[in-house]
Coordinates of C-alpha atoms in Angstrom, one line a residue:
M241 CA 5.7 181.8 -109.7
V242 CA 7.3 183.9 -112.4
G243 CA 11.0 183.7 -111.5
H244 CA 11.5 180.0 -112.4
R245 CA 12.6 178.4 -115.6
L246 CA 10.6 175.7 -117.5
L247 CA 11.9 173.1 -120.0
F248 CA 9.3 171.7 -122.5
V249 CA 10.2 168.4 -124.1
H250 CA 8.1 167.5 -127.2
A251 CA 8.4 164.8 -129.8
H252 CA 7.4 166.7 -132.9
P253 CA 7.0 170.3 -134.2
D254 CA 3.4 171.5 -133.5
D255 CA 3.1 169.5 -130.2
E256 CA 4.5 172.5 -128.3
S257 CA 1.8 174.7 -129.6
L258 CA -1.2 172.3 -129.5
W259 CA -0.6 170.9 -126.1
T260 CA 1.3 173.6 -124.2
G261 CA 1.2 176.7 -126.3
G262 CA -0.9 178.6 -123.8
T263 CA 1.3 177.7 -120.8
I264 CA 4.4 178.7 -122.7
A265 CA 2.9 182.1 -123.8
R266 CA 1.4 182.9 -120.4
H267 CA 4.6 182.0 -118.5
V268 CA 6.8 184.0 -120.8
A269 CA 4.4 187.0 -120.9
A270 CA 4.5 187.1 -117.1
G271 CA 8.3 187.4 -117.1
G272 CA 9.2 183.7 -116.8
D273 CA 12.0 181.9 -118.7
A274 CA 11.6 178.8 -120.8
D275 CA 13.2 176.5 -123.3
L276 CA 11.9 174.0 -125.8
I277 CA 13.4 170.6 -126.9
V278 CA 12.0 169.1 -130.0
C279 CA 13.1 165.5 -130.5
T280 CA 12.4 165.0 -134.2
W281 CA 12.8 166.9 -137.5
A282 CA 16.3 168.2 -138.2
P283 CA 17.4 171.7 -138.9
G284 CA 16.9 172.5 -142.5
T285 CA 13.6 170.6 -142.9
S286 CA 10.3 172.3 -143.4
R287 CA 8.7 171.5 -140.0
H288 CA 11.8 172.5 -138.1
S289 CA 11.6 176.0 -139.6
E290 CA 7.9 176.1 -138.7
V291 CA 8.6 175.2 -135.0
V292 CA 11.2 178.0 -134.9
A293 CA 8.5 180.4 -136.1
A294 CA 6.0 179.0 -133.7
A295 CA 8.4 179.3 -130.7
R296 CA 9.0 183.0 -131.7
I297 CA 5.2 183.6 -131.7
L298 CA 4.8 182.0 -128.3
G299 CA 7.5 184.3 -126.9
L300 CA 10.3 181.8 -126.2
P301 CA 13.5 183.8 -125.7
R302 CA 15.7 181.3 -127.6
P303 CA 15.2 179.0 -130.6
P304 CA 14.1 175.4 -130.0
I305 CA 16.8 172.8 -129.3
A306 CA 16.5 170.2 -132.0
L307 CA 17.7 166.7 -131.2
G308 CA 17.4 165.9 -134.9
Y309 CA 16.0 162.4 -134.9
A310 CA 13.7 161.1 -137.6
D311 CA 9.9 161.2 -137.0
D312 CA 8.2 157.8 -137.1
R313 CA 7.6 156.7 -140.7
I314 CA 8.9 159.9 -142.2
P315 CA 12.6 159.5 -143.1
A316 CA 12.7 162.9 -144.8
S317 CA 12.2 164.5 -141.3
A318 CA 15.9 163.9 -140.6
P319 CA 17.8 162.6 -143.7
G320 CA 20.4 160.0 -142.7
A321 CA 19.4 160.1 -139.0
P322 CA 17.9 157.2 -137.1
R323 CA 14.3 157.1 -136.0
F324 CA 13.7 158.6 -132.6
C325 CA 12.5 155.4 -131.1
D326 CA 15.3 153.2 -132.5
V327 CA 18.2 154.9 -130.7
R328 CA 19.4 153.5 -127.4
L329 CA 17.7 155.2 -124.5
D330 CA 20.9 155.6 -122.5
T331 CA 22.5 157.5 -125.5
Q332 CA 19.6 159.9 -125.6
V333 CA 19.5 160.3 -121.8
R334 CA 23.1 161.4 -121.8
E335 CA 22.3 163.9 -124.5
M336 CA 19.4 165.4 -122.5
V337 CA 21.3 165.4 -119.2
E338 CA 23.8 167.7 -120.7
I339 CA 21.0 170.1 -121.8
I340 CA 19.3 169.9 -118.4
R341 CA 22.6 170.6 -116.5
R342 CA 23.4 173.5 -118.8
L343 CA 19.9 175.1 -118.7
R344 CA 19.1 174.3 -115.1
P345 CA 15.3 174.3 -115.3
D346 CA 13.1 174.3 -112.2
A347 CA 10.4 172.2 -113.8
L348 CA 10.1 170.0 -116.9
V349 CA 6.9 169.7 -119.0
T350 CA 6.3 166.7 -121.3
Y351 CA 3.6 164.1 -122.1
D352 CA 1.9 161.7 -119.8
P353 CA 3.0 158.0 -119.8
I354 CA 0.8 157.1 -122.7
G355 CA 1.8 160.1 -124.8
V356 CA -1.7 161.6 -124.5
Y357 CA -3.0 159.3 -127.3
G358 CA -0.5 156.5 -127.6
H359 CA 1.9 157.8 -130.2
Q360 CA 5.1 155.9 -129.8
D361 CA 7.2 159.0 -130.3
H362 CA 5.3 160.8 -127.5
I363 CA 5.7 157.8 -125.2
H364 CA 9.4 157.6 -125.9
A365 CA 9.7 161.3 -125.2
H366 CA 8.0 160.9 -121.9
R367 CA 10.4 158.0 -120.9
L368 CA 13.4 160.0 -122.1
A369 CA 12.5 163.2 -120.3
D370 CA 11.7 161.3 -117.1
A371 CA 14.9 159.4 -117.1
A372 CA 17.0 162.4 -117.9
A373 CA 15.4 164.6 -115.2
R374 CA 16.3 162.0 -112.6
A375 CA 19.8 161.2 -113.9
A376 CA 20.7 164.9 -114.1
A377 CA 20.5 165.1 -110.3
V378 CA 22.9 162.2 -109.6
P379 CA 26.4 163.4 -109.0
N380 CA 28.2 160.2 -110.1
I381 CA 26.4 159.8 -113.5
Y382 CA 27.9 161.6 -116.5
R383 CA 30.4 163.6 -114.5
R384 CA 31.9 165.3 -117.5
L385 CA 28.5 166.8 -118.5
G386 CA 28.5 169.5 -115.8
D387 CA 27.4 169.8 -112.2
P388 CA 24.3 167.9 -111.1
W389 CA 21.0 169.7 -111.3
Q390 CA 17.8 168.8 -109.5
I391 CA 14.6 169.4 -111.4
K392 CA 11.9 170.0 -108.8
S393 CA 8.7 168.9 -110.6
I394 CA 7.6 167.2 -113.8
Y395 CA 4.3 168.2 -115.4
E396 CA 2.7 165.8 -117.8
V397 CA 0.2 166.9 -120.5
T398 CA -3.1 165.0 -120.3
T399 CA -6.6 165.5 -121.7
A400 CA -9.7 166.2 -119.6
A401 CA -12.7 164.0 -120.1
W402 CA -14.9 167.0 -121.2
M403 CA -12.3 167.9 -123.8
V404 CA -12.3 164.3 -125.2
D405 CA -16.1 164.5 -125.4
I406 CA -15.9 167.6 -127.6
L407 CA -13.2 166.2 -129.8
W408 CA -15.2 163.0 -130.2
E409 CA -18.2 164.9 -131.5
H410 CA -16.4 167.5 -133.7
V411 CA -12.9 166.4 -134.7
F412 CA -11.9 162.8 -134.7
D413 CA -13.5 159.6 -135.9
D414 CA -14.4 157.0 -133.3
M415 CA -11.3 154.9 -133.7
A416 CA -8.9 157.9 -133.5
V417 CA -10.5 159.6 -130.4
D418 CA -10.7 156.2 -128.6
R419 CA -6.9 156.4 -128.1
L420 CA -7.1 159.7 -126.3
Q421 CA -6.8 159.4 -122.5
A422 CA -9.8 160.9 -120.9
T423 CA -8.6 162.0 -117.4
P424 CA -11.3 162.7 -114.8
D425 CA -11.4 166.2 -113.5
L426 CA -10.5 165.0 -110.0
D427 CA -7.3 163.4 -111.3
I428 CA -6.0 166.5 -113.0
D429 CA -3.5 168.2 -110.8
V430 CA -3.1 171.5 -112.7
R431 CA -5.6 173.1 -115.1
V432 CA -4.2 176.1 -116.9
D433 CA -7.1 178.4 -117.9
I434 CA -5.9 181.0 -120.4
E435 CA -8.2 183.9 -119.7
S436 CA -6.4 186.5 -121.8
P437 CA -7.7 186.6 -125.4
A438 CA -4.3 187.8 -126.5
I439 CA -2.7 184.7 -125.2
V440 CA -5.2 182.4 -126.9
D441 CA -4.6 184.4 -130.1
R442 CA -0.9 183.8 -129.8
K443 CA -1.5 180.1 -129.3
E444 CA -3.7 180.0 -132.4
A445 CA -1.1 181.9 -134.4
A446 CA 1.6 179.4 -133.3
I447 CA -0.5 176.5 -134.4
Q448 CA -1.2 178.2 -137.7
A449 CA 2.6 178.5 -138.2
H450 CA 2.7 174.7 -138.7
H451 CA 1.6 174.8 -142.3
T452 CA 2.9 171.4 -143.2
E453 CA 1.0 169.6 -140.5
L454 CA -2.2 171.6 -141.1
D455 CA -2.0 170.6 -144.8
R456 CA -1.5 166.9 -143.9
S457 CA -3.6 166.3 -140.8
R458 CA -7.3 166.0 -141.1
A459 CA -7.6 166.2 -137.3
M460 CA -5.7 169.5 -137.1
K461 CA -7.7 170.9 -140.0
A462 CA -10.9 169.9 -138.2
L463 CA -9.8 171.4 -134.9
M464 CA -8.8 174.8 -136.4
S465 CA -12.1 174.8 -138.5
L466 CA -14.4 174.5 -135.5
P467 CA -16.8 177.3 -134.6
T468 CA -14.8 180.0 -132.8
D469 CA -16.5 179.5 -129.4
I470 CA -15.8 175.7 -129.4
R471 CA -12.3 176.0 -130.8
R472 CA -11.3 178.6 -128.3
T473 CA -12.9 176.7 -125.4
L474 CA -10.6 173.8 -126.2
L475 CA -7.5 175.9 -126.8
A476 CA -7.9 178.0 -123.7
T477 CA -7.5 175.1 -121.3
E478 CA -4.4 172.9 -120.8
C479 CA -4.3 170.1 -118.3
Y480 CA -1.4 168.4 -116.4
R481 CA -0.6 165.7 -113.9
R482 CA 2.1 166.9 -111.5
R483 CA 5.0 164.8 -110.1
D484 CA 7.3 166.4 -107.6
L485 CA 10.9 165.1 -107.5
V486 CA 11.7 167.0 -104.3
P487 CA 9.4 167.7 -101.3
G488 CA 7.1 170.6 -102.2
G489 CA 8.2 170.7 -105.8
V490 CA 7.6 174.0 -107.8
D491 CA 4.4 175.4 -109.2
L492 CA 4.0 175.4 -113.0
L493 CA 2.8 179.0 -113.1

């Protein structure tokens, strides 16, 4: 379904490319519209400039919306701003409801309830996105923030069991990979297979735009250093659980 608008909500720069970059690029290349909210890293910081570049590579028509909170354990990610998880949820819901009512997306894409692998910023982003999607549709909440808007479906990033098996063998140590949720194939509602090599190339280029995280993260270095066939097998599949907020919902792609 090309004519609908998607809203992606991610905790950190690089998450949009790693977990949903193929979906973004494929949707936009087919003529769809989309926006990206990044909850941490303020404008003017290194990783914010990198997510702006990555969004451009993926084809997003507008720059990411930065909420500007601090990344967990990295105060320099938003000097003087509170940590993302420390701010009252209702304050952040109000902020996101205004964005949702202004953009009017048909579907929202974020992490699953455990944040894919338990990162507290990911879990908080899931809770925030879920609460804001529901609140945005209620007429008597935040009346000054625009007309109510009903998001039809929420899509939650998850990891297929076969992907975790590959990551276990090639990328993570046992303790790190043990936190990844291995979702059985029968429990995955939507599997986005990126058949176009050009779209996979675009996703890889967007990941490579995140120089700071590639320099810091052993897992990302290991992922991007895998043999081409294994790496592209992983990057060419993105998996989601689907939750419809209205009967019938809306398809992701």
